Tab-separated table of C-alpha atoms in Angstrom:
chain	number	residue	atom	x	y	z
O	211	UNK	CA	54.897	24.806	92.910
O	212	UNK	CA	52.897	24.967	89.667
O	213	UNK	CA	49.645	25.384	91.621
O	214	UNK	CA	51.224	28.212	93.627
O	215	UNK	CA	52.296	29.964	90.429
O	216	UNK	CA	48.771	29.543	89.025
O	217	UNK	CA	47.292	31.023	92.196
O	218	UNK	CA	49.640	34.023	92.039
O	219	UNK	CA	48.809	34.515	88.393
O	220	UNK	CA	45.046	34.520	88.872
O	221	UNK	CA	45.318	36.819	91.899
O	222	UNK	CA	47.400	39.333	89.955
O	223	UNK	CA	45.098	39.015	86.992
O	224	UNK	CA	42.053	39.462	89.225
O	225	UNK	CA	43.436	42.662	90.660
O	226	UNK	CA	43.638	44.134	87.208
O	227	UNK	CA	40.170	43.101	86.048
O	228	UNK	CA	36.934	44.964	86.526
O	229	UNK	CA	33.655	43.374	87.587
O	230	UNK	CA	30.952	42.846	84.920
O	231	UNK	CA	28.776	45.942	84.826
O	232	UNK	CA	25.540	44.346	86.113
O	233	UNK	CA	27.307	42.682	89.069
O	234	UNK	CA	28.897	43.658	92.362
O	235	UNK	CA	32.337	42.251	93.175
O	236	UNK	CA	34.283	42.430	96.391
O	237	UNK	CA	35.783	40.601	99.350
O	238	UNK	CA	33.699	39.304	102.228
O	239	UNK	CA	34.791	36.963	105.038
O	240	UNK	CA	37.969	36.223	103.089
O	241	UNK	CA	36.094	35.184	99.937
O	242	UNK	CA	36.157	36.967	96.595
O	243	UNK	CA	32.473	37.313	95.780
O	244	UNK	CA	30.709	38.272	92.542
O	245	UNK	CA	27.024	38.964	93.133
O	246	UNK	CA	24.938	38.939	89.961
O	247	UNK	CA	21.629	37.817	91.473
O	248	UNK	CA	18.348	39.531	90.578
O	249	UNK	CA	19.821	41.327	87.563
O	250	UNK	CA	17.409	40.039	84.899
O	251	UNK	CA	20.361	38.456	83.038
O	252	UNK	CA	19.711	36.187	80.055
O	253	UNK	CA	23.316	34.905	79.778
O	254	UNK	CA	26.397	34.555	81.979
O	255	UNK	CA	28.182	37.917	81.622
O	256	UNK	CA	31.893	37.983	80.690
O	257	UNK	CA	34.666	39.842	82.485
O	258	UNK	CA	34.799	38.287	85.966
O	259	UNK	CA	38.021	38.640	87.962
O	260	UNK	CA	39.884	35.344	87.807
O	261	UNK	CA	40.197	35.158	91.616
O	262	UNK	CA	36.442	34.995	92.255
O	263	UNK	CA	35.607	32.123	94.628
O	264	UNK	CA	31.850	32.692	95.052
O	265	UNK	CA	29.522	33.555	92.181
O	266	UNK	CA	25.788	34.098	92.513
O	267	UNK	CA	23.646	34.193	89.389
O	268	UNK	CA	20.409	33.241	91.118
O	269	UNK	CA	17.001	34.660	90.200
O	270	UNK	CA	17.847	35.687	86.645
O	271	UNK	CA	16.537	34.561	83.244
O	272	UNK	CA	19.358	32.272	82.142
O	273	UNK	CA	18.019	29.641	79.712
O	274	UNK	CA	21.174	27.580	79.139
O	275	UNK	CA	24.777	27.185	80.273
O	276	UNK	CA	27.066	26.858	77.220
O	277	UNK	CA	30.433	25.116	77.054
O	278	UNK	CA	33.100	27.104	78.903
O	279	UNK	CA	30.520	29.309	80.645
O	280	UNK	CA	32.774	29.629	83.743
O	281	UNK	CA	36.235	29.334	82.211
O	282	UNK	CA	37.122	32.823	83.545
O	283	UNK	CA	36.754	31.720	87.181
O	284	UNK	CA	38.875	28.549	87.656
O	285	UNK	CA	39.122	29.035	91.461
O	286	UNK	CA	35.359	29.094	91.985
O	287	UNK	CA	34.242	27.234	95.120
O	288	UNK	CA	30.553	28.173	95.274
O	289	UNK	CA	28.211	28.639	92.337
O	290	UNK	CA	24.577	29.626	92.835
O	291	UNK	CA	22.238	29.337	89.856
O	292	UNK	CA	18.856	28.717	91.482
O	293	UNK	CA	15.583	30.200	90.235
O	294	UNK	CA	16.519	30.718	86.612
O	295	UNK	CA	14.974	29.239	83.450
O	296	UNK	CA	17.860	26.908	82.601
O	297	UNK	CA	16.844	23.983	80.400
O	298	UNK	CA	20.232	22.821	79.126
O	299	UNK	CA	23.633	22.508	80.752
O	300	UNK	CA	25.969	21.822	77.823
O	301	UNK	CA	28.962	19.499	77.974
O	302	UNK	CA	31.949	21.471	79.245
O	303	UNK	CA	29.885	24.132	81.001
O	304	UNK	CA	31.078	23.016	84.447
O	305	UNK	CA	34.081	20.833	83.633
O	306	UNK	CA	36.679	23.523	84.419
O	307	UNK	CA	35.510	24.001	88.024
O	308	UNK	CA	37.800	21.527	89.753
O	309	UNK	CA	37.757	23.525	93.041
O	310	UNK	CA	33.965	23.765	93.256
O	311	UNK	CA	32.485	22.713	96.623
O	312	UNK	CA	28.888	23.951	96.365
O	313	UNK	CA	26.658	23.914	93.274
O	314	UNK	CA	23.025	25.032	93.343
O	315	UNK	CA	21.013	24.394	90.178
O	316	UNK	CA	17.653	24.065	91.914
O	317	UNK	CA	14.357	25.550	90.715
O	318	UNK	CA	15.119	25.531	87.014
O	319	UNK	CA	13.764	23.592	84.034
O	320	UNK	CA	16.789	21.341	83.451
O	321	UNK	CA	16.087	18.232	81.386
O	322	UNK	CA	19.364	18.109	79.441
O	323	UNK	CA	22.343	17.943	81.802
O	324	UNK	CA	26.039	17.246	81.103
O	325	UNK	CA	26.431	14.465	83.674
O	326	UNK	CA	29.997	13.732	82.606
O	327	UNK	CA	31.052	17.214	83.772
O	328	UNK	CA	30.498	15.988	87.325
O	329	UNK	CA	33.429	13.607	86.862
O	330	UNK	CA	35.740	16.661	87.098
O	331	UNK	CA	34.143	18.057	90.260
O	332	UNK	CA	35.825	15.781	92.796
O	333	UNK	CA	35.844	18.511	95.503
O	334	UNK	CA	32.058	18.942	95.413
O	335	UNK	CA	30.339	18.687	98.817
O	336	UNK	CA	26.855	20.107	98.114
O	337	UNK	CA	24.817	19.457	94.948
O	338	UNK	CA	21.305	20.857	94.681
O	339	UNK	CA	19.375	19.785	91.585
O	340	UNK	CA	15.882	19.722	93.064
O	341	UNK	CA	12.824	21.186	91.351
O	342	UNK	CA	13.912	20.524	87.783
O	343	UNK	CA	12.732	18.229	84.970
O	344	UNK	CA	15.356	15.500	85.155
O	345	UNK	CA	14.031	12.157	83.905
O	346	UNK	CA	17.059	9.917	84.463
O	347	UNK	CA	20.463	9.728	86.113
O	348	UNK	CA	23.277	7.699	84.473
O	349	UNK	CA	24.611	4.887	86.642
O	350	UNK	CA	28.110	6.461	86.701
O	351	UNK	CA	26.971	10.071	87.202
O	352	UNK	CA	28.399	10.359	90.734
O	353	UNK	CA	31.464	8.159	90.374
O	354	UNK	CA	33.930	10.959	91.195
O	355	UNK	CA	31.961	12.696	93.943
O	356	UNK	CA	33.535	10.959	96.925
O	357	UNK	CA	33.493	14.203	98.955
O	358	UNK	CA	29.793	14.876	98.380
O	359	UNK	CA	27.844	15.207	101.623
O	360	UNK	CA	24.445	16.503	100.551
O	361	UNK	CA	22.497	15.645	97.384
O	362	UNK	CA	19.064	17.038	96.560
O	363	UNK	CA	17.109	15.458	93.696
O	364	UNK	CA	13.551	15.933	94.964
O	365	UNK	CA	10.747	17.303	92.783
O	366	UNK	CA	12.051	16.034	89.468
O	367	UNK	CA	10.634	13.590	86.900
O	368	UNK	CA	12.693	10.519	87.802
O	369	UNK	CA	10.944	7.218	87.033
O	370	UNK	CA	13.689	4.810	88.065
O	371	UNK	CA	17.250	4.633	89.378
O	372	UNK	CA	20.062	2.422	88.120
O	373	UNK	CA	21.258	0.011	90.776
O	374	UNK	CA	24.368	1.307	92.541
O	375	UNK	CA	23.804	4.948	91.562
O	376	UNK	CA	24.712	6.191	95.054
O	377	UNK	CA	27.399	3.612	95.874
O	378	UNK	CA	30.371	5.933	95.036
O	379	UNK	CA	29.094	8.610	97.444
O	380	UNK	CA	31.037	7.380	100.460
O	381	UNK	CA	30.788	10.711	102.322
O	382	UNK	CA	27.068	11.223	101.674
O	383	UNK	CA	25.039	12.029	104.791
O	384	UNK	CA	21.894	13.660	103.356
O	385	UNK	CA	19.772	12.680	100.333
O	386	UNK	CA	16.486	14.212	99.266
O	387	UNK	CA	14.698	12.348	96.499
O	388	UNK	CA	11.016	12.666	97.397
O	389	UNK	CA	8.261	13.733	94.996
O	390	UNK	CA	9.462	11.907	91.891
O	391	UNK	CA	7.080	9.786	89.762
O	392	UNK	CA	8.729	6.413	90.393
O	393	UNK	CA	7.717	3.292	88.481
O	394	UNK	CA	7.473	0.637	91.192
O	395	UNK	CA	8.727	-2.312	89.192
O	396	UNK	CA	11.608	-4.701	89.729
O	397	UNK	CA	14.133	-2.037	88.680
O	398	UNK	CA	13.455	0.133	91.753
O	399	UNK	CA	13.438	-2.584	94.419
O	400	UNK	CA	17.186	-2.235	95.049
O	401	UNK	CA	16.638	1.390	96.091
O	402	UNK	CA	13.937	0.422	98.580
O	403	UNK	CA	16.356	-2.038	100.196
O	404	UNK	CA	19.213	0.483	100.173
O	405	UNK	CA	17.069	3.283	101.637
O	406	UNK	CA	15.937	1.056	104.519
O	407	UNK	CA	19.470	-0.005	105.456
O	408	UNK	CA	21.706	2.983	104.695
O	409	UNK	CA	23.002	5.379	107.337
O	410	UNK	CA	22.305	8.294	104.962
O	411	UNK	CA	19.520	10.607	106.154
O	412	UNK	CA	16.603	10.477	103.684
O	413	UNK	CA	13.826	12.853	104.792
O	414	UNK	CA	10.170	12.717	103.687
O	415	UNK	CA	10.256	8.998	102.925
O	416	UNK	CA	6.447	8.873	102.921
O	417	UNK	CA	6.618	11.170	99.876
O	418	UNK	CA	8.903	8.803	97.967
O	419	UNK	CA	5.954	7.093	96.316
O	420	UNK	CA	4.890	4.996	93.352
O	421	UNK	CA	3.196	6.597	90.360
O	422	UNK	CA	2.836	3.356	88.407
O	423	UNK	CA	1.545	0.735	88.039
O	424	UNK	CA	-1.899	2.114	88.791
O	425	UNK	CA	-2.583	-0.454	91.512
O	426	UNK	CA	0.420	0.870	93.483
O	427	UNK	CA	-0.100	4.571	92.809
O	428	UNK	CA	0.551	6.601	95.956
O	429	UNK	CA	2.184	3.713	97.838
O	430	UNK	CA	5.322	4.841	99.707
O	431	UNK	CA	8.340	2.965	98.461
O	432	UNK	CA	9.311	1.890	101.970
O	433	UNK	CA	5.985	0.044	102.306
O	434	UNK	CA	6.178	-1.712	98.972
O	435	UNK	CA	5.793	-5.490	99.249
O	436	UNK	CA	8.472	-7.704	97.654
O	437	UNK	CA	8.056	-8.307	93.927
O	438	UNK	CA	8.902	-11.580	92.115
O	439	UNK	CA	11.980	-10.357	90.267
O	440	UNK	CA	14.742	-12.226	88.437
O	441	UNK	CA	17.412	-11.328	85.896
O	442	UNK	CA	17.209	-12.988	82.469
O	443	UNK	CA	18.473	-16.490	81.746
O	444	UNK	CA	18.794	-17.788	78.190
O	445	UNK	CA	19.506	-21.142	76.576
O	446	UNK	CA	20.015	-21.313	72.827
O	447	UNK	CA	19.022	-24.703	71.402
O	448	UNK	CA	18.478	-26.011	67.885
O	449	UNK	CA	16.485	-28.355	65.720
O	450	UNK	CA	16.709	-30.872	63.930
O	451	UNK	CA	15.841	-33.933	65.926
O	452	UNK	CA	15.331	-36.117	62.859
O	453	UNK	CA	17.988	-38.784	63.193
O	454	UNK	CA	17.046	-41.587	60.756
O	455	UNK	CA	14.128	-39.684	59.243
O	456	UNK	CA	13.677	-39.265	55.501
O	457	UNK	CA	15.270	-35.954	54.488
O	458	UNK	CA	13.920	-33.726	51.754
O	459	UNK	CA	15.573	-30.896	49.784
O	460	UNK	CA	15.348	-27.334	51.067
O	461	UNK	CA	16.091	-27.552	54.772
O	462	UNK	CA	15.125	-24.949	57.354
O	463	UNK	CA	17.606	-24.028	60.063
O	464	UNK	CA	15.739	-23.477	63.319
O	465	UNK	CA	17.169	-22.001	66.503
O	466	UNK	CA	15.244	-21.533	69.724
O	467	UNK	CA	16.078	-19.077	72.494
O	468	UNK	CA	14.510	-20.275	75.723
O	469	UNK	CA	14.184	-17.235	78.006
O	470	UNK	CA	13.373	-16.888	81.689
O	471	UNK	CA	13.128	-13.750	83.814
O	472	UNK	CA	10.750	-11.446	85.650
O	473	UNK	CA	9.612	-9.040	84.329
O	474	UNK	CA	9.419	-10.868	80.992
O	475	UNK	CA	12.640	-10.071	79.078
O	476	UNK	CA	12.715	-8.470	75.647
O	477	UNK	CA	14.358	-10.789	73.102
O	478	UNK	CA	16.757	-9.514	70.445
O	479	UNK	CA	18.629	-11.441	67.729
O	480	UNK	CA	22.061	-10.383	66.477
O	481	UNK	CA	23.121	-12.167	63.278
O	482	UNK	CA	26.567	-11.789	61.723
O	483	UNK	CA	26.846	-13.262	58.211
O	484	UNK	CA	29.365	-12.783	55.359
O	485	UNK	CA	26.980	-10.202	53.924
O	486	UNK	CA	26.838	-8.083	57.047
O	487	UNK	CA	25.012	-7.699	60.344
O	488	UNK	CA	21.299	-8.199	60.928
O	489	UNK	CA	19.576	-6.916	64.086
O	490	UNK	CA	16.090	-8.197	64.890
O	491	UNK	CA	13.860	-7.264	67.781
O	492	UNK	CA	11.692	-10.326	68.315
O	493	UNK	CA	9.102	-10.946	67.052
O	494	UNK	CA	9.277	-9.666	63.480
O	495	UNK	CA	6.695	-12.117	62.102
O	496	UNK	CA	3.324	-13.384	63.229
O	497	UNK	CA	2.304	-16.994	63.717
O	498	UNK	CA	1.835	-17.336	59.961
O	499	UNK	CA	5.437	-16.285	59.229
O	500	UNK	CA	4.412	-12.998	57.619
O	501	UNK	CA	6.077	-9.731	58.600
O	502	UNK	CA	4.369	-7.820	61.381
O	503	UNK	CA	3.179	-4.261	60.694
O	504	UNK	CA	6.055	-1.879	61.304
O	505	UNK	CA	8.746	-4.595	61.084
O	506	UNK	CA	11.645	-3.741	58.769
O	507	UNK	CA	11.496	-6.315	55.994
O	508	UNK	CA	12.073	-6.234	52.245
O	509	UNK	CA	9.273	-8.754	51.661
O	510	UNK	CA	6.159	-10.046	53.386
O	511	UNK	CA	8.173	-13.041	54.583
O	512	UNK	CA	11.512	-11.899	56.069
O	513	UNK	CA	14.651	-13.934	55.366
O	514	UNK	CA	15.167	-14.388	59.117
O	515	UNK	CA	11.870	-15.116	60.825
O	516	UNK	CA	11.799	-14.359	64.567
O	517	UNK	CA	8.669	-15.635	66.323
O	518	UNK	CA	7.165	-14.531	69.622
O	519	UNK	CA	7.903	-17.923	71.213
O	520	UNK	CA	11.682	-17.384	70.880
O	521	UNK	CA	12.196	-19.375	67.672
O	522	UNK	CA	14.241	-18.154	64.722
O	523	UNK	CA	13.715	-19.854	61.333
O	524	UNK	CA	15.891	-19.478	58.227
O	525	UNK	CA	14.197	-21.259	55.298
O	526	UNK	CA	16.444	-22.671	52.515
O	527	UNK	CA	19.553	-22.195	54.616
O	528	UNK	CA	22.662	-21.715	52.468
O	529	UNK	CA	26.202	-20.318	52.389
O	530	UNK	CA	24.920	-16.745	52.564
O	531	UNK	CA	23.407	-17.487	55.972
O	532	UNK	CA	26.583	-18.900	57.556
O	533	UNK	CA	27.773	-16.994	60.588
O	534	UNK	CA	27.124	-16.244	64.246
O	535	UNK	CA	23.619	-16.235	65.684
O	536	UNK	CA	23.154	-14.599	69.098
O	537	UNK	CA	20.044	-14.129	71.186
O	538	UNK	CA	20.046	-11.411	73.847
O	539	UNK	CA	17.409	-11.173	76.588
O	540	UNK	CA	17.062	-7.949	78.582
O	541	UNK	CA	14.888	-6.737	81.436
O	542	UNK	CA	15.195	-4.138	84.199
O	543	UNK	CA	17.566	-6.331	86.192
O	544	UNK	CA	20.114	-7.071	83.481
O	545	UNK	CA	20.733	-9.091	80.347
O	546	UNK	CA	21.929	-12.507	79.212
O	547	UNK	CA	23.235	-13.716	75.855
O	548	UNK	CA	23.862	-17.022	74.115
O	549	UNK	CA	25.477	-17.574	70.694
O	550	UNK	CA	26.020	-20.301	68.140
O	551	UNK	CA	28.184	-20.310	64.993
O	552	UNK	CA	26.828	-22.076	61.925
O	553	UNK	CA	28.952	-23.251	58.955
O	554	UNK	CA	27.960	-25.117	55.801
O	555	UNK	CA	30.294	-27.603	54.076
O	556	UNK	CA	30.450	-30.594	51.733
O	557	UNK	CA	32.411	-33.578	53.100
O	558	UNK	CA	35.635	-34.528	51.348
O	559	UNK	CA	36.141	-31.260	49.490
O	560	UNK	CA	37.900	-29.297	52.239
O	561	UNK	CA	35.179	-26.730	51.863
O	562	UNK	CA	34.463	-26.157	55.480
O	563	UNK	CA	35.861	-22.627	55.375
O	564	UNK	CA	37.008	-20.991	58.568
O	565	UNK	CA	34.633	-22.605	61.047
O	566	UNK	CA	35.152	-26.071	59.633
O	567	UNK	CA	38.943	-25.787	59.588
O	568	UNK	CA	38.964	-24.521	63.158
O	569	UNK	CA	36.743	-27.395	64.259
O	570	UNK	CA	39.028	-30.028	62.739
O	571	UNK	CA	42.098	-28.247	64.083
O	572	UNK	CA	40.670	-28.257	67.590
O	573	UNK	CA	39.622	-31.893	67.273
O	574	UNK	CA	43.101	-32.936	66.092
O	575	UNK	CA	44.626	-31.190	69.102
O	576	UNK	CA	42.153	-32.793	71.458
O	577	UNK	CA	40.637	-29.415	72.294
O	578	UNK	CA	37.151	-28.029	72.071
O	579	UNK	CA	35.329	-31.371	72.176
O	580	UNK	CA	35.745	-35.095	72.470
O	581	UNK	CA	33.756	-38.067	71.205
O	582	UNK	CA	31.808	-40.473	73.412
O	583	UNK	CA	29.463	-42.942	71.678
O	584	UNK	CA	28.813	-40.655	68.727
O	585	UNK	CA	28.232	-37.631	70.938
O	586	UNK	CA	30.357	-34.500	70.883
O	587	UNK	CA	30.939	-33.437	74.462
O	588	UNK	CA	31.642	-29.730	75.100
O	589	UNK	CA	34.771	-29.071	77.120
O	590	UNK	CA	34.604	-25.336	77.706
O	591	UNK	CA	32.200	-22.423	78.281
O	592	UNK	CA	32.603	-20.587	74.972
O	593	UNK	CA	30.133	-20.342	72.098
O	594	UNK	CA	28.905	-23.435	70.296
O	595	UNK	CA	29.673	-24.174	66.656
O	596	UNK	CA	27.420	-26.070	64.271
O	597	UNK	CA	28.913	-27.477	61.058
O	598	UNK	CA	26.279	-28.703	58.618
O	599	UNK	CA	27.583	-31.206	56.047
O	600	UNK	CA	25.540	-31.549	52.874
O	601	UNK	CA	25.612	-34.521	50.520
O	602	UNK	CA	27.938	-34.006	47.559
O	603	UNK	CA	25.390	-35.578	45.264
O	604	UNK	CA	22.179	-34.241	46.691
O	605	UNK	CA	20.717	-30.835	47.332
O	606	UNK	CA	20.241	-29.206	50.693
O	607	UNK	CA	18.578	-31.522	53.138
O	608	UNK	CA	15.880	-30.920	55.688
O	609	UNK	CA	17.461	-30.131	59.008
O	610	UNK	CA	14.360	-28.753	60.662
O	611	UNK	CA	11.025	-27.217	59.866
O	612	UNK	CA	8.153	-25.510	61.568
O	613	UNK	CA	7.641	-22.622	63.883
O	614	UNK	CA	7.065	-24.440	67.157
O	615	UNK	CA	10.657	-25.265	68.041
O	616	UNK	CA	10.594	-26.797	71.471
O	617	UNK	CA	14.256	-26.501	72.322
O	618	UNK	CA	14.517	-30.086	73.565
O	619	UNK	CA	17.898	-30.806	71.960
O	620	UNK	CA	20.915	-30.585	74.236
O	621	UNK	CA	23.970	-28.742	72.831
O	622	UNK	CA	26.756	-31.201	72.189
O	623	UNK	CA	24.746	-33.785	70.176
O	624	UNK	CA	26.090	-35.395	66.999
O	625	UNK	CA	23.295	-36.227	64.554
O	626	UNK	CA	23.607	-38.576	61.594
O	627	UNK	CA	20.749	-38.416	59.089
O	628	UNK	CA	21.796	-39.984	55.764
O	629	UNK	CA	24.651	-37.664	54.760
O	630	UNK	CA	23.799	-34.829	57.215
O	631	UNK	CA	26.062	-34.357	60.239
O	632	UNK	CA	25.808	-31.539	62.768
O	633	UNK	CA	28.699	-30.950	65.090
O	634	UNK	CA	28.337	-28.838	68.245
O	635	UNK	CA	31.515	-28.003	70.068
O	636	UNK	CA	32.833	-25.364	72.382
O	637	UNK	CA	35.996	-23.334	72.798
O	638	UNK	CA	36.418	-23.125	69.055
């Protein structure tokens, strides 16, 4: 009933409104049409009748579509904007067009597009965005377009496509995506597989080619040989391994993030301490421990030293460095993360703080870990916790040193070195 009232209102309103001066408005084949093509317009003119269902603004000089550009025409079903000079489609420019079935934005210069506006266009059946300057498409761009039948993205500047981009398009029967400069790396292999198996018509497949790497330039995607690709895997391990060794003051906490994946993942450290958050893109130091050129560091030797081999060293580890240490590995196929919580305490003083109290609470309840021959056995999949106990009479003790951390320790090991104990447990 409300929709009927709205329809009556816009029809009555449309009858009382004039057409914008540069345009021609009228009825044809039962459609209310506003023809503003070839008028040398630099902006969308105001004053359209509210009952317009087809609007042509093709072959003008429009440079952008601002927010609310088509708010006057809520019943619009077809919108033609081809052959303009549009570079930007602002957020909210198209969001009000819930009845739109056909949208032609081809042959423009669009590089900045309000992809989220498409979430409101659930009735859309034809979307032409070919011959623009689009460089990427968000993974969720087409999530609401379940009625879309034809999609044209050819002759843009797309280098890759997020896996599953076209999965929501259950009604899609025609896709044009040729003549884009695709990077033929692991991130595009899913599309090759999808294009070879889908029932969607994809014309000009010999023109869906690789631009990079150079050795594959010009190779059609459908002839691309399989690449050795794998998503990242990470294992966060620690040193020391100095049970029974002589310990010296001034210990170095060393963590090692062992990373696998193809292409080689980028490693990132996220450190949460009482003093705040530290983000490090590894490496930030060279083999000598000195800050690399361009690395953000207050001194030539950063407090947290991330090496290219995946090791993270914190010299003279103390209370200020307590917290959560996470390594994140990312490549084109995904990401993986592993974390460890580190706490510092003195035995017998109840000074374990939050992590220590939670460890003892879990142990008393029989949760989080259990003891077998001086080993702490993890009992759940959650992050590890390390509690470092320092001698009440001595200074900090050497827990580990050196850059070449091998990552041979297995999480869950209880070490006893004079008065130094490290507890690893899970589900804290």
